[in-house]
Coordinates of C-alpha atoms in Angstrom, one line a residue:
X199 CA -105.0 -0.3 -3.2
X200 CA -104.0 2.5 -0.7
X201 CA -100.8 3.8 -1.5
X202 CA -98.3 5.9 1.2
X203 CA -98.0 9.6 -0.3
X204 CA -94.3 9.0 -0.1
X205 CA -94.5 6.1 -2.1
X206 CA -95.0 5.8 -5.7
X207 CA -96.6 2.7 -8.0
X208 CA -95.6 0.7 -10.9
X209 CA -97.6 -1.6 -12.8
X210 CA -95.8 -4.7 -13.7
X211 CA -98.7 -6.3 -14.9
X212 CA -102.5 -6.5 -14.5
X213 CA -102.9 -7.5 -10.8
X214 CA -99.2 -7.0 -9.8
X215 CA -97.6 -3.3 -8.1
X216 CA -94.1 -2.8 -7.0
X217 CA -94.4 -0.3 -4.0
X218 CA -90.9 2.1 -5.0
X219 CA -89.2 5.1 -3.3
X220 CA -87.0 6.4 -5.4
X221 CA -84.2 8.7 -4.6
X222 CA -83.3 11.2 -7.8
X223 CA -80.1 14.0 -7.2
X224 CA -77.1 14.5 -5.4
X225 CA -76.8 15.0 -1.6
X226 CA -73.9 17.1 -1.7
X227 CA -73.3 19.4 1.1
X228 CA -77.2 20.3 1.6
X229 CA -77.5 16.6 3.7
X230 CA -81.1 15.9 2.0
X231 CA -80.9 12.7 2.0
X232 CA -79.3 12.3 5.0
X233 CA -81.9 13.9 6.4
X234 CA -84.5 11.7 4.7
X235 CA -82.6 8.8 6.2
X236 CA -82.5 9.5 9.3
X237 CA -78.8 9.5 9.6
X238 CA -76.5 11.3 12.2
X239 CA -75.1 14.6 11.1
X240 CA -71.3 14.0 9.8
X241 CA -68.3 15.2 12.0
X242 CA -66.3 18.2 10.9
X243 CA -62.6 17.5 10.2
X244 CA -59.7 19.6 10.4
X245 CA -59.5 19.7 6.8
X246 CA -60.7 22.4 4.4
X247 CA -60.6 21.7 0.5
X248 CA -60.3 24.2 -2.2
X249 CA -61.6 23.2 -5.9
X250 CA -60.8 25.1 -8.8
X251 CA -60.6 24.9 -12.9
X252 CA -57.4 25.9 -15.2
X253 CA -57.7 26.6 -18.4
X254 CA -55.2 26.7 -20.6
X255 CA -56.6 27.9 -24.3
X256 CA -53.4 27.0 -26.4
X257 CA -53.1 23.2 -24.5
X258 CA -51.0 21.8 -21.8
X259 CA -48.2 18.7 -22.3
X260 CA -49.6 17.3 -19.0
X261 CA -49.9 13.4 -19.5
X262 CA -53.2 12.1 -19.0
X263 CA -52.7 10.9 -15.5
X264 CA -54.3 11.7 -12.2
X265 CA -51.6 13.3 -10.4
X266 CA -50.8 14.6 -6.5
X267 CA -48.3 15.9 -4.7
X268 CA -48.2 15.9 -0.9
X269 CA -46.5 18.6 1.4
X270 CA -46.6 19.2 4.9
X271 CA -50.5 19.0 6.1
X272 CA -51.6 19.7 2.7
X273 CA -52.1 18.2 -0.7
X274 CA -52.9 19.4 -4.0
X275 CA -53.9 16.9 -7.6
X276 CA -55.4 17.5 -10.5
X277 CA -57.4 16.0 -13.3
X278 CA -57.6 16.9 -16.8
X279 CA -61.2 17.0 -18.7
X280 CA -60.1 17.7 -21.8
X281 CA -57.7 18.7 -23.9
X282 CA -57.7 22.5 -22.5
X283 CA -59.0 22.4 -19.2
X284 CA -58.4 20.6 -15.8
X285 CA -59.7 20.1 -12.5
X286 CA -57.8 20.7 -9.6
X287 CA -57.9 20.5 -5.7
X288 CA -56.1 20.9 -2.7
X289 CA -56.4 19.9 0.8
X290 CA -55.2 22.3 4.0
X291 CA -55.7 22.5 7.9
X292 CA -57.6 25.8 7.4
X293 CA -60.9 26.9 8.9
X294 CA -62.9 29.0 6.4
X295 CA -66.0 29.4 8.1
X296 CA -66.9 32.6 9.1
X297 CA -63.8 34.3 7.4
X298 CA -64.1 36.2 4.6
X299 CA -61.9 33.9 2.8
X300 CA -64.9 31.5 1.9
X301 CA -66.7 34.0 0.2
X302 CA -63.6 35.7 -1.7
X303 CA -62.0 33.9 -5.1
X304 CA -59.0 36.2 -4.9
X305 CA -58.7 35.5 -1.1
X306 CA -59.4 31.7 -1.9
X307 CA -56.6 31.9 -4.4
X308 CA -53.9 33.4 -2.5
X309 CA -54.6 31.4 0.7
X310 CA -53.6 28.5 -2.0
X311 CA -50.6 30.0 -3.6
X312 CA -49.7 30.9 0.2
X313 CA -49.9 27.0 1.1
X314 CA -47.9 25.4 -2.3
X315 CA -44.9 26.9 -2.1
X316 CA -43.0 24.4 -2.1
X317 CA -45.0 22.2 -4.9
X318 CA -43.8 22.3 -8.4
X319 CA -44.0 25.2 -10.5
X320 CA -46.9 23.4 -13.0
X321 CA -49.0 23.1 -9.8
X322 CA -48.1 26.5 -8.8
X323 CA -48.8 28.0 -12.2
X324 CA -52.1 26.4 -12.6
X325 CA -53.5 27.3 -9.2
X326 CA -52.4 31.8 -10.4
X327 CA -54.1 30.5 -13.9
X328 CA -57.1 29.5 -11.9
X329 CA -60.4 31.2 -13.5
X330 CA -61.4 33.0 -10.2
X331 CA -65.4 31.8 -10.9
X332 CA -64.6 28.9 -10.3
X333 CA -62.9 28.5 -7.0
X334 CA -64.4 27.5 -3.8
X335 CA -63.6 26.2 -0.4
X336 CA -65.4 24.3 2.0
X337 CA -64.5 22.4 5.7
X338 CA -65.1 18.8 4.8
X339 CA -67.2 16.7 6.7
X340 CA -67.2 13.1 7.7
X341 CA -69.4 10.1 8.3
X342 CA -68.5 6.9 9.3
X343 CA -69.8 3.8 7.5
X344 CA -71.1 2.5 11.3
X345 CA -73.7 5.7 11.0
X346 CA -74.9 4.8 7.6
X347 CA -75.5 1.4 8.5
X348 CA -79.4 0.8 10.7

């Protein structure tokens, strides 16, 4: 039996194959599978998100809740993963490409602090306990379910 190179075989039984393409990963921001798809490319939105771990090494008395707080044209939650650490985020109308923001945790950090002034001092606190490493920020994108569907 000729078999597309894209295309992989399984044998269910002696005379029987099940022609499969399996997709394995993540399409993240790299728009692989997309791509493979043949879908349109997503629409940029005025929105930029910046994503960051706290780790606090003697605990927190957070309960274990998702929580958010919303401000004027921003929002910032977090999660907790365990007992020590959590994951936080925050949305802003703020264009980091081609600044040297995107590519700078201490800039990333302060551009935060500058926007949640007016949050509550645990948010505050955990966004200046930030581990630098770990912060990033990125324009989000958006596709509407009328382009996925063919």
């Amino acid at each position: 039996m000729e078999v597309p190179s894209r295309l992989s075989t399984m044998s269910v039984s002696v005379h029987d194959f099940l022609l499969l393409t399996v997709l394995i990963g993540c399409d993240g921001a790299n728009l692989v599978v997309a791509d493979f798809l043949g879908l349109k490319p997503p629409e940029f939105l005025s929105l930029s998100q910046v994503r960051g771990y706290t780790e606090y090494p003697s605990g927190y008395d957070f309960r274990n809740e998702y929580v958010q707080f919303t401000g004027d044209h921003s929002l910032i939650a977090r999660i907790l993963i365990d007992d020590k650490l959590v994951y936080w985020f925050m949305t802003m109308e703020v264009d980091p490409k081609g600044s040297a923001v995107a590519q700078d945790p201490q800039l990333i950090q302060q551009l935060t602090l500058d926007s949640i002034n007016e949050f509550p001092t645990e948010m505050v606190e955990m966004v200046k306990n930030s581990d630098l490493e770990s912060l990033s920020i990125a324009r989000l994108r958006y596709r509407a379910p009328w382009d996925v569907l063919r």
